[in-house]
CSV table of C-alpha atoms in Angstrom, one decimal:
chain,number,residue,atom,x,y,z
C,259,UNK,CA,0.0,-0.1,0.1
C,260,UNK,CA,1.2,3.3,-1.0
C,261,UNK,CA,0.3,6.5,1.1
C,262,UNK,CA,1.6,10.0,2.3
C,263,UNK,CA,3.9,10.0,5.1
C,264,UNK,CA,3.3,10.4,8.8
C,265,UNK,CA,5.2,11.8,11.5
C,266,UNK,CA,4.5,8.2,13.4
C,267,UNK,CA,6.4,6.8,10.4
C,268,UNK,CA,9.8,9.1,10.5
C,269,UNK,CA,11.8,6.9,12.6
C,270,UNK,CA,11.2,4.1,10.1
C,271,UNK,CA,11.8,6.0,6.9
C,272,UNK,CA,14.9,7.6,8.6
C,273,UNK,CA,16.2,3.9,9.3
C,274,UNK,CA,15.5,3.4,5.4
C,275,UNK,CA,17.9,7.1,4.8
C,276,UNK,CA,20.4,5.4,6.4
C,277,UNK,CA,20.3,1.9,4.4
C,278,UNK,CA,20.7,3.9,1.1
C,279,UNK,CA,23.4,5.9,2.3
C,280,UNK,CA,24.9,2.7,3.0
C,281,UNK,CA,23.9,1.5,-0.3
C,282,UNK,CA,24.9,5.0,-2.2
C,283,UNK,CA,28.2,4.8,-0.3
C,284,UNK,CA,27.3,7.9,1.3
C,285,UNK,CA,27.1,6.8,5.1
C,286,UNK,CA,29.5,9.5,6.1
C,287,UNK,CA,27.3,12.2,4.6
C,288,UNK,CA,24.4,11.7,6.7
C,289,UNK,CA,24.6,14.5,9.0
C,290,UNK,CA,21.3,14.9,9.5
C,291,UNK,CA,18.6,13.8,12.5
C,292,UNK,CA,15.2,11.9,12.7
C,293,UNK,CA,14.2,15.2,14.6
C,294,UNK,CA,15.0,17.5,11.7
C,295,UNK,CA,13.9,15.1,9.4
C,296,UNK,CA,10.3,14.8,11.5
C,297,UNK,CA,10.0,18.6,11.8
C,298,UNK,CA,10.6,19.4,8.4
C,299,UNK,CA,7.6,16.7,6.9
C,300,UNK,CA,5.3,18.8,5.3
C,301,UNK,CA,6.5,22.0,5.3
C,302,UNK,CA,9.4,21.5,2.9
C,303,UNK,CA,9.0,17.7,1.6
C,304,UNK,CA,6.8,16.0,0.4
C,305,UNK,CA,7.2,12.2,1.5
C,306,UNK,CA,5.2,8.8,0.4
C,307,UNK,CA,5.9,5.5,2.0
C,308,UNK,CA,5.1,1.8,0.9
C,309,UNK,CA,3.8,-0.2,3.7
C,310,UNK,CA,3.8,-4.0,3.8
C,311,UNK,CA,1.4,-4.3,7.3
C,312,UNK,CA,3.3,-2.8,9.8
C,313,UNK,CA,6.6,-2.2,8.6
C,314,UNK,CA,7.5,1.2,6.2
C,315,UNK,CA,9.6,-1.1,3.4
C,316,UNK,CA,10.5,2.0,0.9
C,317,UNK,CA,9.8,5.7,1.0
C,318,UNK,CA,9.8,8.4,-2.1
C,319,UNK,CA,10.4,12.0,-0.7
C,320,UNK,CA,10.3,15.0,-2.7
C,321,UNK,CA,10.4,18.6,-2.8
C,322,UNK,CA,8.9,21.8,-5.2
C,323,UNK,CA,10.8,22.9,-8.0
C,324,UNK,CA,9.9,25.8,-10.3
C,325,UNK,CA,10.5,25.7,-14.1
C,326,UNK,CA,10.6,29.4,-15.8
C,327,UNK,CA,10.7,28.0,-19.2
C,328,UNK,CA,7.6,26.1,-18.5
C,329,UNK,CA,6.1,28.4,-16.2
C,330,UNK,CA,5.2,25.4,-13.7
C,331,UNK,CA,6.1,24.0,-10.4
C,332,UNK,CA,7.9,21.3,-10.4
C,333,UNK,CA,8.7,18.3,-8.1
C,334,UNK,CA,12.2,17.0,-7.4
C,335,UNK,CA,13.1,13.6,-6.7
C,336,UNK,CA,15.3,13.5,-3.7
C,337,UNK,CA,15.0,9.5,-2.9
C,338,UNK,CA,12.8,7.1,-4.0
C,339,UNK,CA,14.4,3.7,-2.0
C,340,UNK,CA,13.1,0.4,-1.3
C,341,UNK,CA,14.9,-2.0,1.3
C,342,UNK,CA,16.5,-4.7,-0.8
C,343,UNK,CA,14.7,-7.6,0.9
C,344,UNK,CA,11.6,-6.0,-1.5
C,345,UNK,CA,12.6,-5.3,-4.5
C,346,UNK,CA,11.6,-7.2,-7.5
C,347,UNK,CA,8.3,-7.4,-6.1
C,348,UNK,CA,7.1,-3.9,-8.1
C,349,UNK,CA,7.0,-1.3,-4.8
C,350,UNK,CA,9.4,0.5,-6.2
C,351,UNK,CA,7.3,1.2,-9.6
C,352,UNK,CA,4.2,1.4,-7.3
C,353,UNK,CA,6.0,4.8,-5.3
C,354,UNK,CA,7.4,6.0,-8.8
C,355,UNK,CA,4.0,6.2,-10.3
C,356,UNK,CA,2.0,6.9,-7.5
C,357,UNK,CA,4.0,10.1,-7.4
C,358,UNK,CA,3.9,10.5,-11.4
C,359,UNK,CA,0.6,10.3,-10.7
C,360,UNK,CA,0.5,12.7,-7.4
C,361,UNK,CA,2.6,15.4,-9.6
C,362,UNK,CA,0.0,15.4,-12.8
C,363,UNK,CA,-2.9,15.7,-10.2
C,364,UNK,CA,-1.1,18.6,-8.1
C,365,UNK,CA,-0.4,20.6,-11.9
C,366,UNK,CA,3.3,20.2,-11.5
C,367,UNK,CA,5.3,20.9,-15.2
C,368,UNK,CA,8.0,17.3,-14.8
C,369,UNK,CA,9.2,15.1,-11.7
C,370,UNK,CA,12.6,15.2,-12.2
C,371,UNK,CA,15.8,13.6,-10.6
C,372,UNK,CA,19.3,12.4,-10.3
C,373,UNK,CA,20.5,8.8,-10.5
C,374,UNK,CA,24.7,7.3,-10.1
C,375,UNK,CA,26.0,6.7,-13.4
C,376,UNK,CA,26.8,3.5,-11.7
C,377,UNK,CA,23.5,2.4,-10.8
C,378,UNK,CA,22.7,1.0,-13.9
C,379,UNK,CA,19.9,-1.4,-12.3
C,380,UNK,CA,18.2,2.2,-11.3
C,381,UNK,CA,19.0,3.6,-14.5
C,382,UNK,CA,16.7,0.7,-16.7
C,383,UNK,CA,14.2,1.1,-14.2
C,384,UNK,CA,13.4,5.0,-14.8
C,385,UNK,CA,13.5,4.3,-18.4
C,386,UNK,CA,10.9,1.7,-18.6
C,387,UNK,CA,9.0,4.3,-16.1
C,388,UNK,CA,9.6,6.9,-18.8
C,389,UNK,CA,12.4,8.8,-17.9
C,390,UNK,CA,14.8,10.3,-20.1
C,391,UNK,CA,18.2,10.1,-18.7
C,392,UNK,CA,19.9,13.8,-19.3
C,393,UNK,CA,23.5,12.9,-20.4
C,394,UNK,CA,24.7,16.1,-19.7
C,395,UNK,CA,23.4,16.7,-16.1
C,396,UNK,CA,23.0,13.2,-15.0
C,397,UNK,CA,19.4,14.4,-14.5
C,398,UNK,CA,16.2,12.3,-15.1
C,399,UNK,CA,13.0,13.7,-16.0
C,400,UNK,CA,9.2,12.9,-16.6
C,401,UNK,CA,7.5,16.1,-18.3
C,402,UNK,CA,3.7,16.2,-17.8
């Protein structure tokens, strides 16, 4: 099930953020806190979670942007993550599709994100979802 994250979800989301940092070989870059993440929910970022029973097994988190060329708001997808034991079951696709649908309903002109160039699995997944990797920028974009 995909739903908007609540304050009660933030401890599990924080744990997944730390998993993501380990995966991306960036654990040393994590300097934030659960308290700060919780405080900023809804005001500074949007977060949707994928829930299996009582467990948050994945999340996507983003914040608003603006395109002067399109003169429309957009969303920057900061993280899309599913815990490794739950991958390959469609949860990542469901999260991204939920976010794409949400962006379209909100009137956003685009959803953008970056992907590490060595993460070929993610790049392939994003292409399957309709994204076009922009090689000069290393940013993926889905336009509405």
